[in-house]
Amino acid sequence: MSDRGITPGEGQDHRSTSVPVVEGESALHALSDYLHDDMQACNRAIVERMDSPVPLIPQLAAHLVAAGGKRLRPLLTLAAARLCGYPSDADHQRHVGLAACVEFIHTATLLHDDVVDESQLRRGLASANAVFGNKASVLVGDFLFARSFQLMTADGSLKVMAILSSASATIAEGEVLQMATQNDLSTSVAQYLDVIHGKTAALFAAACRVGAVVADRPDAEEEALGNFGTNLGMAFQLVDDALDYAADQATLGKTVGDDFREGKITLPVLTAFAAGSEEDRTFWRRVIEDNQQTEADLDHAFALIRDTDAIAITLARATEYADAAKAALSIFPPSRLRDILLETASYTVSRAR
């Protein structure tokens, strides 16, 4: 399997015909509804583990909870466990603790990312660093990472710890690689894919794999769920990168054009740069590599992205990954939950259309 996802079988239709399929954003609502009790238990675990005698920690944590979010990553852990037949009773709650662990890893990286990127918005609200400052955000991010490892240890499985700790290291590597490629238009598409695999897809994959581990399923099912998560994560990040040049601020939940202002190398930029005229490339070098931007430059960048079909090309690549994610689930028998996961992969791409 490639670290960057895509496995044989993409393009095939593996949907069950016996169960009605949900469409669009309702896929996430259907996933949340299907896993309602598990997710409620996960939310309780998150709130409980965010508590601390140090007042700033629960204050900042409450700000994060108020900002909402889809909680897709913990939902994937819960869904993977249920898809693998993990029992639904009070004696089988490992998946709940690990879903909370996954959310803590994700939230910790968001706190650190917003400091590094100097972001002012997160999920449509002021980011934690904008409200509480950079120092508090970094330190509470460290606290959440520590909590995640406490949850891994409490689970008691060395295999689970290996999966999640490896994902944590890969996320950090992906963020460092993104920093290293920032403002560098010589970055290859392969290097860009390595970045998004590290910063996003690795945790999607780990979130899914641990669901199979707690259910004590064969390696083939664990690998299939890992492939599903990897490809779903790749599609998710490709769409996020497209939305930074194609969405309005309310839809995106953060400031539109942040990637542009920060000089981040994403597939829309690489596509527009490669397809542009020499004049266009001179523009990109000035605004991205030299970081010399005027107020009018963002609108011009939007125009160049549009004129080179960079968004459509990015979404086509995302669709390939979403199709590969669907194909990975063919190992599992038809079920309502499998259909919802298939449509979740479709929604990942459709939210940009």
Coordinates of C-alpha atoms in Angstrom, one line a residue:
M1 CA 0.0 0.0 0.0
S2 CA 1.3 3.5 -0.8
D3 CA 1.6 5.8 2.2
R4 CA -0.3 8.3 0.2
G5 CA -3.3 6.1 -0.4
I6 CA -5.1 4.8 -3.5
T7 CA -5.5 1.0 -3.7
P8 CA -6.6 -1.3 -6.6
G9 CA -10.3 -1.3 -7.2
E10 CA -11.1 2.4 -7.3
G11 CA -14.0 3.3 -9.6
Q12 CA -16.0 0.2 -8.7
D13 CA -19.4 0.6 -7.2
H14 CA -19.5 -1.3 -3.9
R15 CA -22.7 0.0 -2.5
S16 CA -25.3 -2.3 -1.2
T17 CA -28.7 -2.2 -3.0
S18 CA -30.6 -3.5 0.0
V19 CA -30.3 -0.4 2.1
P20 CA -31.3 3.2 1.1
V21 CA -28.2 5.4 0.7
V22 CA -27.9 8.8 2.2
E23 CA -26.7 11.8 0.2
G24 CA -24.6 14.9 0.7
E25 CA -24.0 16.4 4.0
S26 CA -26.8 14.2 5.5
A27 CA -24.2 11.4 5.4
L28 CA -22.5 13.0 8.4
H29 CA -25.8 13.5 10.2
A30 CA -26.6 9.8 9.5
L31 CA -23.2 8.7 10.8
S32 CA -23.7 10.8 14.0
D33 CA -27.3 9.4 14.4
Y34 CA -26.2 5.8 13.9
L35 CA -23.5 6.2 16.5
H36 CA -25.5 8.5 18.8
D37 CA -25.0 6.6 22.0
D38 CA -21.3 5.9 21.3
M39 CA -20.7 9.6 20.4
Q40 CA -22.5 10.8 23.5
A41 CA -20.2 8.6 25.6
C42 CA -17.2 9.9 23.7
N43 CA -18.2 13.5 24.3
R44 CA -18.6 12.8 28.0
A45 CA -15.1 11.3 28.1
I46 CA -13.7 14.3 26.2
V47 CA -15.2 16.8 28.7
E48 CA -14.1 14.7 31.7
R49 CA -10.5 14.4 30.4
M50 CA -10.4 18.1 29.6
D51 CA -11.0 18.9 33.3
S52 CA -8.0 20.3 35.3
P53 CA -7.4 22.1 38.5
V54 CA -5.5 24.7 36.4
P55 CA -8.4 27.1 35.5
L56 CA -7.0 28.1 32.1
I57 CA -7.2 24.6 30.7
P58 CA -10.9 24.0 31.1
Q59 CA -11.6 27.6 30.0
L60 CA -9.7 27.1 26.8
A61 CA -11.2 23.6 26.4
A62 CA -14.7 25.1 26.7
H63 CA -13.9 27.5 24.0
L64 CA -12.9 24.6 21.7
V65 CA -16.0 22.7 22.5
A66 CA -18.2 25.8 21.8
A67 CA -16.6 26.1 18.4
G68 CA -18.2 22.7 17.5
G69 CA -16.8 20.7 14.6
K70 CA -17.9 17.5 12.9
R71 CA -15.8 15.3 15.2
L72 CA -15.3 13.1 12.1
R73 CA -12.1 11.4 13.3
P74 CA -13.6 10.0 16.5
L75 CA -16.7 9.1 14.6
L76 CA -14.5 7.0 12.3
T77 CA -13.1 5.1 15.2
L78 CA -16.5 4.3 16.6
A79 CA -17.8 3.4 13.1
A80 CA -14.8 1.1 12.4
A81 CA -15.4 -0.7 15.6
R82 CA -19.1 -1.2 14.9
L83 CA -18.4 -2.2 11.3
C84 CA -16.1 -4.9 12.7
G85 CA -18.8 -6.2 15.0
Y86 CA -17.5 -4.8 18.3
P87 CA -20.3 -5.4 20.9
S88 CA -22.7 -2.7 22.0
D89 CA -22.9 -3.0 25.7
A90 CA -21.5 -1.5 28.9
D91 CA -18.7 -4.0 29.1
H92 CA -17.3 -3.0 25.7
Q93 CA -16.2 0.6 25.8
R94 CA -12.6 0.6 24.5
H95 CA -13.7 2.2 21.2
V96 CA -15.1 5.2 23.2
G97 CA -11.9 5.9 25.0
L98 CA -9.9 5.6 21.8
A99 CA -12.2 7.9 19.9
A100 CA -11.7 10.5 22.6
C101 CA -7.9 9.9 22.3
V102 CA -8.1 10.5 18.5
E103 CA -10.0 13.8 19.1
F104 CA -7.4 14.9 21.6
I105 CA -4.6 14.3 19.1
H106 CA -6.5 16.2 16.5
T107 CA -7.3 19.1 18.7
A108 CA -3.8 19.4 20.0
T109 CA -2.5 19.7 16.4
L110 CA -5.1 22.3 15.6
L111 CA -4.0 24.4 18.6
H112 CA -0.4 24.2 17.5
D113 CA -1.2 24.8 13.8
D114 CA -3.1 28.0 14.6
V115 CA -0.1 29.4 16.5
V116 CA 2.3 28.5 13.7
D117 CA -0.1 29.9 11.0
E118 CA -1.1 32.9 13.1
S119 CA -4.7 32.0 12.3
Q120 CA -7.5 34.2 13.7
L121 CA -10.5 32.0 12.9
R122 CA -11.2 28.4 13.6
R123 CA -14.6 26.9 12.6
G124 CA -16.0 30.4 12.1
L125 CA -15.1 31.6 15.6
A126 CA -12.0 33.4 16.9
S127 CA -9.2 30.8 17.2
A128 CA -7.9 29.9 20.7
N129 CA -4.7 31.7 20.1
A130 CA -6.5 34.8 19.1
V131 CA -8.5 34.7 22.4
F132 CA -6.0 33.3 24.9
G133 CA -2.7 34.0 23.2
N134 CA 0.0 31.8 21.7
K135 CA 1.6 30.6 24.9
A136 CA -1.6 29.3 26.3
S137 CA -2.6 27.5 23.1
V138 CA 0.8 25.8 22.8
L139 CA 0.8 24.6 26.4
V140 CA -2.9 23.4 26.4
G141 CA -2.1 21.6 23.1
D142 CA 0.7 19.9 25.0
F143 CA -1.7 19.0 27.7
L144 CA -4.1 17.4 25.2
F145 CA -1.3 15.4 23.7
A146 CA -0.4 14.1 27.2
R147 CA -4.1 13.3 27.8
S148 CA -4.2 11.3 24.6
F149 CA -1.3 9.2 25.7
Q150 CA -2.9 8.6 29.0
L151 CA -5.9 7.2 27.1
M152 CA -3.7 5.0 25.0
T153 CA -2.0 3.6 28.1
A154 CA -5.4 3.1 29.8
D155 CA -6.5 1.0 26.8
G156 CA -3.7 -1.4 27.5
S157 CA -3.0 -2.6 24.0
L158 CA 0.6 -2.1 22.7
K159 CA -0.7 -2.4 19.2
V160 CA -3.2 0.4 19.7
M161 CA -0.4 2.5 21.2
A162 CA 1.9 1.7 18.3
I163 CA -0.7 2.8 15.8
L164 CA -1.7 6.1 17.5
S165 CA 1.8 7.1 18.6
S166 CA 3.1 6.5 15.1
A167 CA 0.3 8.6 13.7
S168 CA 1.2 11.4 16.2
A169 CA 4.8 11.4 15.0
T170 CA 3.7 11.3 11.4
I171 CA 1.5 14.3 11.9
A172 CA 4.4 16.3 13.3
E173 CA 6.6 15.2 10.4
G174 CA 3.9 16.4 8.0
E175 CA 3.7 19.8 9.6
V176 CA 7.4 20.2 9.6
L177 CA 7.5 19.1 5.9
Q178 CA 4.8 21.7 5.1
M179 CA 6.9 24.4 6.8
A180 CA 9.9 23.3 4.8
T181 CA 8.0 23.5 1.5
Q182 CA 6.3 26.8 2.4
N183 CA 7.0 29.6 -0.2
D184 CA 8.7 27.1 -2.5
L185 CA 7.1 26.8 -5.9
S186 CA 9.6 24.1 -6.9
T187 CA 7.8 21.7 -4.6
S188 CA 6.6 18.7 -6.5
V189 CA 3.1 17.3 -6.4
A190 CA 4.5 14.1 -4.8
Q191 CA 6.0 16.2 -2.0
Y192 CA 2.7 18.0 -1.6
L193 CA 0.9 14.7 -1.3
D194 CA 3.5 13.6 1.3
V195 CA 2.6 16.7 3.3
I196 CA -1.1 16.1 3.3
H197 CA -0.7 12.4 4.1
G198 CA 1.3 13.4 7.1
K199 CA -0.8 16.2 8.4
T200 CA -4.2 14.7 7.8
A201 CA -4.5 11.2 6.3
A202 CA -2.3 9.5 8.8
L203 CA -4.7 10.2 11.7
F204 CA -7.7 9.3 9.6
A205 CA -6.1 5.9 8.9
A206 CA -5.1 5.4 12.6
A207 CA -8.6 6.3 13.8
C208 CA -10.0 3.6 11.5
R209 CA -7.4 0.9 12.2
V210 CA -7.8 1.0 16.0
G211 CA -11.5 0.2 15.5
A212 CA -10.6 -3.1 13.9
V213 CA -8.0 -3.8 16.6
V214 CA -10.4 -3.4 19.5
A215 CA -12.8 -5.7 17.7
D216 CA -10.0 -8.3 17.3
R217 CA -10.5 -8.6 13.6
P218 CA -8.1 -10.2 11.1
D219 CA -5.2 -8.2 9.6
A220 CA -7.1 -7.9 6.2
E221 CA -9.9 -5.9 7.8
E222 CA -7.5 -3.7 9.7
E223 CA -5.6 -3.0 6.5
A224 CA -8.8 -2.3 4.6
L225 CA -9.9 0.2 7.2
G226 CA -6.5 1.8 7.2
N227 CA -6.8 2.1 3.4
F228 CA -10.2 3.6 3.8
G229 CA -9.0 6.2 6.3
T230 CA -5.9 7.1 4.4
N231 CA -7.8 7.7 1.1
L232 CA -10.6 9.5 2.9
G233 CA -8.1 11.8 4.6
M234 CA -6.3 12.6 1.4
A235 CA -9.6 13.5 -0.3
F236 CA -10.6 15.6 2.7
Q237 CA -7.4 17.6 2.7
L238 CA -7.4 18.1 -1.0
V239 CA -10.9 19.5 -0.8
D240 CA -9.9 21.8 2.1
D241 CA -7.0 23.2 0.0
A242 CA -9.4 23.8 -2.9
L243 CA -11.9 25.5 -0.6
D244 CA -9.3 28.1 0.5
Y245 CA -9.5 29.4 -3.1
A246 CA -13.2 28.6 -3.8
A247 CA -15.3 29.1 -0.7
D248 CA -16.8 32.0 1.1
Q249 CA -15.6 32.6 4.6
A250 CA -18.8 31.3 6.3
T251 CA -18.6 28.0 4.5
L252 CA -14.9 27.6 5.1
G253 CA -15.0 28.4 8.8
K254 CA -11.7 30.2 8.6
T255 CA -10.4 33.2 6.8
V256 CA -10.6 32.7 3.0
G257 CA -7.1 33.0 1.4
D258 CA -5.2 32.0 4.6
D259 CA -3.1 29.5 2.6
F260 CA -2.3 32.2 0.0
R261 CA -1.3 34.8 2.6
E262 CA 0.9 32.2 4.4
G263 CA 2.6 31.1 1.2
K264 CA 1.4 27.5 1.6
I265 CA 2.1 25.2 -1.4
T266 CA -1.2 23.4 -2.3
L267 CA -2.3 21.6 -5.4
P268 CA -4.4 24.5 -6.7
V269 CA -1.3 26.8 -6.6
L270 CA 1.0 24.2 -8.1
T271 CA -1.6 23.6 -10.9
A272 CA -2.1 27.3 -11.6
F273 CA 1.7 27.9 -11.6
A274 CA 2.5 25.1 -13.9
A275 CA -0.3 26.0 -16.4
G276 CA 0.2 29.8 -16.3
S277 CA 2.0 32.1 -18.6
E278 CA 5.4 33.6 -17.8
E279 CA 3.7 36.7 -16.5
D280 CA 1.5 34.5 -14.3
R281 CA 4.5 32.7 -13.0
T282 CA 6.2 36.0 -12.2
F283 CA 3.1 36.9 -10.2
W284 CA 3.1 33.6 -8.2
R285 CA 6.8 33.9 -7.5
R286 CA 6.3 37.4 -6.1
V287 CA 3.4 36.6 -3.9
I288 CA 4.4 33.1 -2.8
E289 CA 8.2 32.9 -2.9
D290 CA 9.0 36.5 -2.2
N291 CA 6.0 37.0 0.1
Q292 CA 5.3 40.4 -1.4
Q293 CA 1.5 40.8 -1.5
T294 CA -0.8 43.7 -2.1
E295 CA -4.5 43.9 -1.3
A296 CA -5.4 43.2 -4.9
D297 CA -3.3 40.1 -5.2
L298 CA -5.7 37.6 -3.6
D299 CA -8.4 38.4 -6.1
H300 CA -5.9 38.1 -8.9
A301 CA -4.8 34.7 -7.5
F302 CA -8.5 33.6 -7.5
A303 CA -8.7 34.6 -11.1
L304 CA -5.6 32.6 -12.1
I305 CA -6.8 29.6 -10.2
R306 CA -10.2 29.8 -12.0
D307 CA -8.6 30.4 -15.4
T308 CA -6.4 27.3 -15.2
D309 CA -9.2 25.0 -13.9
A310 CA -7.0 24.4 -10.8
I311 CA -10.0 23.8 -8.5
A312 CA -11.6 21.2 -10.9
I313 CA -8.2 19.4 -11.3
T314 CA -7.8 19.3 -7.5
L315 CA -11.3 18.0 -7.0
A316 CA -10.8 15.3 -9.6
R317 CA -7.7 14.1 -7.7
A318 CA -9.8 14.2 -4.5
T319 CA -12.5 12.1 -6.2
E320 CA -9.9 9.4 -7.1
Y321 CA -9.0 9.1 -3.4
A322 CA -12.7 9.1 -2.3
D323 CA -13.4 6.3 -4.8
A324 CA -10.4 4.3 -3.5
A325 CA -11.7 4.8 0.1
K326 CA -15.1 3.3 -1.1
A327 CA -13.3 0.4 -2.8
A328 CA -11.5 -0.4 0.4
L329 CA -14.8 -1.2 2.2
S330 CA -15.7 -3.9 -0.3
I331 CA -14.2 -6.5 2.2
F332 CA -17.1 -5.8 4.5
P333 CA -20.6 -7.2 3.9
P334 CA -23.5 -4.9 3.0
S335 CA -24.9 -3.0 5.9
R336 CA -26.5 0.3 6.8
L337 CA -23.3 1.5 8.4
R338 CA -21.2 0.6 5.4
D339 CA -23.5 2.5 3.1
I340 CA -23.2 5.6 5.4
L341 CA -19.4 5.4 5.3
L342 CA -19.5 5.1 1.5
E343 CA -21.6 8.3 1.3
T344 CA -19.4 10.0 3.9
A345 CA -16.6 9.5 1.3
S346 CA -18.8 11.0 -1.4
Y347 CA -19.7 14.0 0.9
T348 CA -16.0 14.7 1.5
V349 CA -15.7 15.8 -2.2
S350 CA -19.3 17.1 -2.7
R351 CA -18.9 19.7 0.0
A352 CA -16.8 21.7 -2.4
R353 CA -19.5 21.7 -5.1

